[in-house]
Tab-separated table of C-alpha atoms and ligand atoms in Angstrom:
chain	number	residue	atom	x	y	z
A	1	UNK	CA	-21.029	87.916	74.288
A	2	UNK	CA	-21.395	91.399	73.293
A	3	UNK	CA	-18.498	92.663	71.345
A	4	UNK	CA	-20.153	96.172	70.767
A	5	UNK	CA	-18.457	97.972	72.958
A	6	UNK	CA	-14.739	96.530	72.566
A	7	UNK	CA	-14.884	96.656	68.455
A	8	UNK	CA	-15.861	100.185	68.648
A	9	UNK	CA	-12.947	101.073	70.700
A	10	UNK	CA	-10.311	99.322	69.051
A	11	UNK	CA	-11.593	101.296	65.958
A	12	UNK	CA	-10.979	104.279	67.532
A	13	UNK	CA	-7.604	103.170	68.546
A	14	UNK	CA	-6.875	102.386	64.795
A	15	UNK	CA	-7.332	98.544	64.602
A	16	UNK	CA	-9.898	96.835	61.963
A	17	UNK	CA	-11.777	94.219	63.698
A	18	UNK	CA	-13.461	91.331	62.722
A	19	UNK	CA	-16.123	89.153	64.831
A	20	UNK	CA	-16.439	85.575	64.572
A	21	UNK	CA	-19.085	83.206	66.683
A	22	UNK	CA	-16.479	80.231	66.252
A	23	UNK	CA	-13.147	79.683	66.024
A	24	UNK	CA	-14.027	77.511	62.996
A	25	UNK	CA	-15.466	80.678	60.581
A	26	UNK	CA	-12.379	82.755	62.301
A	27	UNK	CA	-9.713	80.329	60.324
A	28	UNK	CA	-11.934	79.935	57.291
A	29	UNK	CA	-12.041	83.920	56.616
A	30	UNK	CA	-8.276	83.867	57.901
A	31	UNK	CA	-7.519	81.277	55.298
A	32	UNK	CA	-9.202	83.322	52.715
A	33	UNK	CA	-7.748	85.862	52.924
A	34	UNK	CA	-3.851	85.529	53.778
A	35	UNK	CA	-3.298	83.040	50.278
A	36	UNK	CA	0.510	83.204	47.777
A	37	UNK	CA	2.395	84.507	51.034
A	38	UNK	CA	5.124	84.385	53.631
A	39	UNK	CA	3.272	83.897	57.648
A	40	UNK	CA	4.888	83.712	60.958
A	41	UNK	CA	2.847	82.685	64.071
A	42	UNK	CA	3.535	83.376	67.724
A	43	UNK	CA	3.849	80.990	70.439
A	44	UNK	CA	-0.484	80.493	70.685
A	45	UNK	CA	-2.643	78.264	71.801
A	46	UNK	CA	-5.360	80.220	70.051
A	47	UNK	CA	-3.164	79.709	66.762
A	48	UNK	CA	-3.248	75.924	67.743
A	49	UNK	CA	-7.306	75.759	68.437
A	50	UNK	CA	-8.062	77.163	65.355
A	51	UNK	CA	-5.685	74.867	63.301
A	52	UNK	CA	-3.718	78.032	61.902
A	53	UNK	CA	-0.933	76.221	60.798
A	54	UNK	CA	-2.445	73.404	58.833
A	55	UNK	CA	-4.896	75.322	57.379
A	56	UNK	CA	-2.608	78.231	56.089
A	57	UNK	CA	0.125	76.162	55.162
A	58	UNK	CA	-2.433	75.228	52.098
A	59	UNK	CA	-1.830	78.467	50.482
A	60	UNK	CA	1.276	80.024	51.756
A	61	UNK	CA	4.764	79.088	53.255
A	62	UNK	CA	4.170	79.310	57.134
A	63	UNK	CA	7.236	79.417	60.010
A	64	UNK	CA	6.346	77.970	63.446
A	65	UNK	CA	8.776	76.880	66.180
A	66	UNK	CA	5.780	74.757	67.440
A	67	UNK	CA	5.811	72.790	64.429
A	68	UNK	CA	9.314	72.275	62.693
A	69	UNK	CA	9.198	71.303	59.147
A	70	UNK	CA	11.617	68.239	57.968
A	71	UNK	CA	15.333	69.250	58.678
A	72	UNK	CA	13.942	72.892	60.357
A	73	UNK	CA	16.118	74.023	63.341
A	74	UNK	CA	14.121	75.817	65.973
A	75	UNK	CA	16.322	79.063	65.134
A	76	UNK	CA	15.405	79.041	61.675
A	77	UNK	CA	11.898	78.840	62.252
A	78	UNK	CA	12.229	81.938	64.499
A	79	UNK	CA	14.132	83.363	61.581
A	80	UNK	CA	11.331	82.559	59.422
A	81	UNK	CA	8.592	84.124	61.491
A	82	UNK	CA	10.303	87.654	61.963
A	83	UNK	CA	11.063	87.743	58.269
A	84	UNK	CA	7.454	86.926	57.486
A	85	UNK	CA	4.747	89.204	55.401
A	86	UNK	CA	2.259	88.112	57.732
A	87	UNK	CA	2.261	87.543	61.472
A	88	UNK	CA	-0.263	86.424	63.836
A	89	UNK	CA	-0.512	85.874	67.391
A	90	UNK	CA	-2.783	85.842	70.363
A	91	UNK	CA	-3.069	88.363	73.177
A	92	UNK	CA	-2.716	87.705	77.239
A	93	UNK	CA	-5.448	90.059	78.144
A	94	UNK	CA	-7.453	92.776	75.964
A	95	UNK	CA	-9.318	95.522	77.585
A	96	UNK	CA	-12.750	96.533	76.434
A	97	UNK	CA	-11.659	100.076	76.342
A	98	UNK	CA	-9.112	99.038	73.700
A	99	UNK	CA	-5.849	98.374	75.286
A	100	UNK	CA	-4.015	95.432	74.467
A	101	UNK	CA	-1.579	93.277	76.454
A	102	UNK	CA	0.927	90.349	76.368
A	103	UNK	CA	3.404	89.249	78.084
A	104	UNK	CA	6.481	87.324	76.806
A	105	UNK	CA	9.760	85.426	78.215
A	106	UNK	CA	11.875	85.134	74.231
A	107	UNK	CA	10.346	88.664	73.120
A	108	UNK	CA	9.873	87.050	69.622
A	109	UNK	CA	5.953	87.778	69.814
A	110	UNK	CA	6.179	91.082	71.669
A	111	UNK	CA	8.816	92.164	69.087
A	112	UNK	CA	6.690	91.105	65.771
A	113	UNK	CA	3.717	92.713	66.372
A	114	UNK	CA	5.167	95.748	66.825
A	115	UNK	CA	6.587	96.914	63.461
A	116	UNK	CA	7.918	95.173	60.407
A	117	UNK	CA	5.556	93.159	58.645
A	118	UNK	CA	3.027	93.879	56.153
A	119	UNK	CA	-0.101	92.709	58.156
A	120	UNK	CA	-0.455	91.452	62.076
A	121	UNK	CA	-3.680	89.365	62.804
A	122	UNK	CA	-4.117	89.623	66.911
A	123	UNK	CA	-6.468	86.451	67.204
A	124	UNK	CA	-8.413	86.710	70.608
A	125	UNK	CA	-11.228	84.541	72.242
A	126	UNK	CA	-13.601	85.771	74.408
A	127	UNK	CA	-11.579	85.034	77.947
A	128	UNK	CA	-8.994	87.455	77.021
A	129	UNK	CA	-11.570	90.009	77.350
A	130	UNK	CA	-11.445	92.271	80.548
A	131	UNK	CA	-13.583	95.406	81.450
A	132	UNK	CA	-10.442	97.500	81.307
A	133	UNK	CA	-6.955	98.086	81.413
A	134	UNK	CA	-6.059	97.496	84.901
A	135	UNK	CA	-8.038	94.108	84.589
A	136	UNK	CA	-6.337	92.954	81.569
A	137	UNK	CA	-3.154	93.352	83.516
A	138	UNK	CA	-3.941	91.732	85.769
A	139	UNK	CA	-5.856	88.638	83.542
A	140	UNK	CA	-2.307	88.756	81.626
A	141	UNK	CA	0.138	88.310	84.894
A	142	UNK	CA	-2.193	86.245	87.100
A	143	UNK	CA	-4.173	83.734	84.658
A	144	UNK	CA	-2.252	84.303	81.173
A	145	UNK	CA	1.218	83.903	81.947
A	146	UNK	CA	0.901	80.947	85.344
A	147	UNK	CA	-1.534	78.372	82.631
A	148	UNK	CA	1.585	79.280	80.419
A	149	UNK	CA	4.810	78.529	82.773
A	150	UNK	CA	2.179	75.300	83.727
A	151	UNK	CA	2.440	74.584	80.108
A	152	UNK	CA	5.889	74.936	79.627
A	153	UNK	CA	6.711	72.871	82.961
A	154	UNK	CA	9.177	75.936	84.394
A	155	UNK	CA	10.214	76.048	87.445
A	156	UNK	CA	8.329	79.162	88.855
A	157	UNK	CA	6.221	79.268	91.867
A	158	UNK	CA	3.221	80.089	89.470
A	159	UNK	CA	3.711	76.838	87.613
A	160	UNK	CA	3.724	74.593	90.800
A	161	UNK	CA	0.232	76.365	92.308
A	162	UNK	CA	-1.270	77.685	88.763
A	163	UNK	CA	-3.077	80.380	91.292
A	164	UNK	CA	-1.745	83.479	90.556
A	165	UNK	CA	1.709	85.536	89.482
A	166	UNK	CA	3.974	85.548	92.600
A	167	UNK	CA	6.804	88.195	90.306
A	168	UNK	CA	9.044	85.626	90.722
A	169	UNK	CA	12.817	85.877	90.181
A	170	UNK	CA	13.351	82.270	89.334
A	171	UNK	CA	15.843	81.375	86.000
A	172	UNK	CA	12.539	79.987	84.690
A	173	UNK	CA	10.473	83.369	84.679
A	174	UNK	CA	8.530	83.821	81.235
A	175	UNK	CA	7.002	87.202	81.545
A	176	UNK	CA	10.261	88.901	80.645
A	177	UNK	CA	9.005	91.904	78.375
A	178	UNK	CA	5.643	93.334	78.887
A	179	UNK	CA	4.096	95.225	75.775
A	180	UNK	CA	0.808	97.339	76.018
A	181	UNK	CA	-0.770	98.874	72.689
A	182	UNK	CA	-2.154	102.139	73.914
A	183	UNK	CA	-3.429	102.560	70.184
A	184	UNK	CA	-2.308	100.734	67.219
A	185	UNK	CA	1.426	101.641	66.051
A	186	UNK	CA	1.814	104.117	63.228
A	187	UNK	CA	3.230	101.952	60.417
A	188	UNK	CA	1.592	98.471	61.397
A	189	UNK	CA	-1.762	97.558	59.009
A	190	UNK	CA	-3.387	95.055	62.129
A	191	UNK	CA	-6.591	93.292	62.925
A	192	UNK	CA	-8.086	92.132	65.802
A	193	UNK	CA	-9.886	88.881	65.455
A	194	UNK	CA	-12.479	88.592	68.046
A	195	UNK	CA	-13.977	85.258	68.304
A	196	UNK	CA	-17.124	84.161	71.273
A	197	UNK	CA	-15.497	81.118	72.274
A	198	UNK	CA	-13.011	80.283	75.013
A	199	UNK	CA	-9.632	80.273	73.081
A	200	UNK	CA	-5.916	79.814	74.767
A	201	UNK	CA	-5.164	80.958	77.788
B	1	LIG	S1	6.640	86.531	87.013
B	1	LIG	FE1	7.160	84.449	87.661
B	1	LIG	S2	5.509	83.872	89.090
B	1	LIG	FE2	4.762	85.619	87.907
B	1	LIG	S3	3.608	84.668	86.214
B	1	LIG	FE3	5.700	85.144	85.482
B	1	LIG	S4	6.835	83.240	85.782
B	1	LIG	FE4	4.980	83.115	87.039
């Protein structure tokens, strides 16, 4: 894939970018370069492709609710994450004109990546791409966040067909809080990792 067009725009917007053929050489520059620190990751299945945890744990003290150290509560792990110099997470749909989407049920991911920590990676394979904004909406609600509720086993019309977002009102609804980047946020330093593989959802 050509990631000409989207890298140039999410410069404009303020973003750095970096372009990786595979999700391999995406975690080995990631590793070397987040090293002596404090990360928190996202609910990802990007994160969990690439091996983020394992392979940053090496260097630095990393907080995951998908992977509770010895005696870790769930809560603390959250905890952990928000408190974090470093947070990274995936996206639910990207727009090649720049914009930049995800969709959330805790708000724990939406939240982070807005303000507060020293550095955000976004980590995106190529599937989250869409031609624009309106298309990476609707990538986000209709593919994104029904694989997800699948995942999670909720009870949401989505989960039982996987087909499409129905904007359900069920207890088990996990797009709760939509966030868009327009442009990247004053006082966060992020980077977009784009990678030419299939990643997440
Ligand atoms: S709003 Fe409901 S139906 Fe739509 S994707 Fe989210 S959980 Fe599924």
């Amino acid at each position: 894939m050509d990631f000409s067009v989207i890298k140039s725009n999410l410069i404009k917007k303020g973003y750095a970018v970096s372009v990786f053929e595979t999700a391999e050489s995406a975690a080995e520059y990631m590793a070397e370069n987040i090293k002596n620190t404090t990360v928190g990751i996202g609910g990802s299945m990007t994160a969990r492709q690439l091996g983020l945890y394992e392979k940053l744990s090496e260097n630095n003290d990393v907080y995951w609710h998908w992977q509770l150290k010895e005696g870790q509560t769930s809560r603390q792990a959250y905890d952990g994450a928000r408190n974090a110099a470093v947070y990274i997470s995936s996206v639910n749909g990207i727009a090649e004109t720049g914009e930049i989407i995800n969709i959330d049920g805790s708000g724990n991911r939406v939240a982070e990546t807005i303000y507060g920590h020293e550095k955000i990676y976004l980590v995106v394979g190529k599937n989250k791409i869409a031609p624009d904004f309106e298309k990476a909406m609707w990538r986000a609600r209709n593919i994104a966040s029904p694989k997800n509720a699948q995942r999670i086993g909720v009870a949401t019309p989505c989960a039982a067909k996987g087909d499409k977002c129905y904007d359900c009102n069920s207890p088990g609804r996990i797009c709760k809080a939509f966030l868009v980047f327009s442009y990247k946020p004053n006082m966060t330093n992020c980077e977009v990792i784009l990678i030419n593989e299939e990643l997440g959802y």
